[in-house]
Amino acid sequence: DGGITQSPKYLFRKEGQNVTLSCEQNLNHDAMYWYRQDPGQGLRLIYYSQIVNDFQKGDIAEGYSVSREKKESFPLTVTSAQKNPTAFYLCAVGREGEQYFGPGTRLTVT
Amino acid sequence: DAKTTQPTSMDCAEGRAANLPCNHSTISGNEYVYWYRQIHSQGPQYIIHGLKNNETNEMASLIITEDRKSSTLILPHATLRDTAVYYCIVRGAASNTGKLIFGQGTTLQVKP
């Protein structure tokens, strides 16, 4: 964290609704990442972007979408197509193995 | 990226050194060893990384064996705030995706 902001910290939604999670950075990194963490589990990569206006699917991209219109911002939309959206979502910036993570957003869908 | 094996959990007394081991017997020559930690309900925090030489920074020291098949993260004077899950990750210098593969890690409990 420090230069990485994720908001909100907690988010509650009804099933069937799309929801957008915010990630903003002022660390001037080109590369940004979205990970998902389930209880007691490691992190799994959802999407990543190595430069503005470009992004790639990670290992579990189904049901998610992203945009990268600005270097500072990489919002993640959790769509109604995501079957199990309740999780802890983490945004990271950095290059190669040295990545810096935001504080995370805990999403609960009921 | 090579697979890593870490103990599930460890305890350490406050003020003592915490030594966290990691086995990575299939590591290849261009793969680095990275350490992260995750305090409960927070994002992971980068600690240190190395290729083959031992490394030290303000947070920790990293000792890599000569054959590079294992490493140890050392927190020289553990405090209660060091209680966290510690992840050892082996990764090539350049990756198509840049992703980090987090395993189960070691849960370190620092006790008063």
Short mmCIF file of C-alpha atoms in Angstrom, two decimals, chain B:
data_model
loop_
_atom_site.label_atom_id
_atom_site.label_comp_id
_atom_site.label_asym_id
_atom_site.label_seq_id
_atom_site.Cartn_x
_atom_site.Cartn_y
_atom_site.Cartn_z
CA ASP B 1 8.41 -21.44 -12.15
CA ALA B 2 9.83 -23.93 -9.66
CA LYS B 3 7.69 -25.36 -6.88
CA THR B 4 8.42 -24.44 -3.26
CA THR B 5 7.82 -26.32 -0.02
CA GLN B 6 7.44 -24.56 3.32
CA PRO B 7 6.38 -25.74 6.77
CA THR B 8 2.74 -25.01 7.48
CA SER B 9 3.37 -23.18 10.73
CA MET B 10 6.10 -22.05 13.13
CA ASP B 11 6.29 -20.32 16.49
CA CYS B 12 8.92 -17.85 17.62
CA ALA B 13 9.49 -16.04 20.90
CA GLU B 14 9.39 -12.26 20.77
CA GLY B 15 12.90 -10.80 20.49
CA ARG B 16 14.39 -13.99 19.14
CA ALA B 17 15.40 -14.67 15.55
CA ALA B 18 12.78 -16.29 13.34
CA ASN B 19 14.25 -18.64 10.73
CA LEU B 20 11.79 -19.61 8.01
CA PRO B 21 12.93 -22.38 5.65
CA CYS B 22 11.93 -22.97 2.05
CA ASN B 23 12.81 -25.87 -0.22
CA HIS B 24 13.00 -25.28 -3.97
CA SER B 25 14.94 -28.28 -5.25
CA THR B 26 13.85 -27.81 -8.87
CA ILE B 27 14.98 -24.19 -9.13
CA SER B 28 16.68 -23.34 -12.39
CA GLY B 29 19.67 -21.11 -12.94
CA ASN B 30 17.81 -17.93 -13.85
CA GLU B 31 15.12 -18.15 -11.16
CA TYR B 32 15.09 -15.82 -8.19
CA VAL B 33 13.82 -16.53 -4.69
CA TYR B 34 11.30 -13.96 -3.44
CA TRP B 35 9.78 -13.63 0.01
CA TYR B 36 6.51 -11.93 0.83
CA ARG B 37 4.41 -11.84 3.95
CA GLN B 38 0.73 -11.24 4.54
CA ILE B 39 -0.55 -9.93 7.82
CA HIS B 40 -4.15 -10.90 8.50
CA SER B 41 -6.67 -9.06 6.29
CA GLN B 42 -3.99 -7.00 4.55
CA GLY B 43 -2.34 -7.18 1.15
CA PRO B 44 0.94 -9.09 0.81
CA GLN B 45 4.15 -7.17 1.51
CA TYR B 46 7.36 -7.68 -0.43
CA ILE B 47 10.27 -8.51 1.90
CA ILE B 48 13.37 -9.46 -0.03
CA HIS B 49 14.66 -11.46 -2.99
CA GLY B 50 17.89 -13.02 -4.18
CA LEU B 51 19.48 -15.10 -6.90
CA LYS B 52 22.44 -16.88 -5.31
CA ASN B 53 24.16 -14.49 -2.93
CA ASN B 54 22.87 -13.86 0.54
CA GLU B 55 20.90 -10.64 0.82
CA THR B 56 20.05 -8.32 3.69
CA ASN B 57 17.78 -5.31 3.99
CA GLU B 58 16.10 -3.41 6.78
CA MET B 59 13.44 -6.08 7.17
CA ALA B 60 15.24 -9.39 6.91
CA SER B 61 18.12 -11.50 5.66
CA LEU B 62 17.92 -14.15 2.98
CA ILE B 63 20.33 -17.07 3.06
CA ILE B 64 20.45 -19.22 -0.08
CA THR B 65 22.36 -22.50 -0.01
CA GLU B 66 25.23 -22.96 -2.42
CA ASP B 67 23.29 -25.48 -4.52
CA ARG B 68 20.30 -23.06 -4.44
CA LYS B 69 17.91 -25.86 -3.55
CA SER B 70 16.80 -24.22 -0.35
CA SER B 71 16.77 -20.88 1.40
CA THR B 72 16.04 -19.37 4.80
CA LEU B 73 14.43 -16.06 5.60
CA ILE B 74 15.71 -14.63 8.86
CA LEU B 75 13.90 -12.02 10.91
CA PRO B 76 16.67 -11.13 13.37
CA HIS B 77 14.54 -9.86 16.27
CA ALA B 78 10.95 -10.94 15.81
CA THR B 79 8.19 -8.74 17.22
CA LEU B 80 4.50 -9.42 17.67
CA ARG B 81 3.85 -7.41 14.52
CA ASP B 82 5.81 -9.98 12.52
CA THR B 83 3.02 -12.50 13.05
CA ALA B 84 1.91 -13.26 9.49
CA VAL B 85 1.87 -15.81 6.69
CA TYR B 86 5.25 -15.87 4.93
CA TYR B 87 5.42 -16.90 1.29
CA CYS B 88 8.50 -18.16 -0.54
CA ILE B 89 8.17 -17.75 -4.31
CA VAL B 90 10.57 -18.87 -7.00
CA ARG B 91 10.28 -17.00 -10.24
CA GLY B 92 12.23 -16.34 -13.39
CA ALA B 93 13.73 -12.93 -14.00
CA ALA B 94 11.33 -12.25 -16.83
CA SER B 95 7.83 -13.58 -17.14
CA ASN B 96 5.19 -13.16 -19.83
CA THR B 97 2.52 -12.39 -17.29
CA GLY B 98 4.43 -10.99 -14.34
CA LYS B 99 2.22 -13.00 -12.02
CA LEU B 100 3.33 -14.25 -8.65
CA ILE B 101 2.33 -17.76 -7.62
CA PHE B 102 1.54 -17.82 -3.92
CA GLY B 103 1.41 -21.24 -2.27
CA GLN B 104 0.17 -21.95 1.23
CA GLY B 105 3.10 -20.29 2.97
CA THR B 106 4.24 -20.59 6.59
CA THR B 107 2.12 -19.10 9.33
CA LEU B 108 4.55 -17.54 11.80
CA GLN B 109 3.19 -16.89 15.27
CA VAL B 110 5.39 -14.62 17.39
CA LYS B 111 4.64 -15.15 21.07
CA PRO B 112 5.32 -12.82 24.00
#
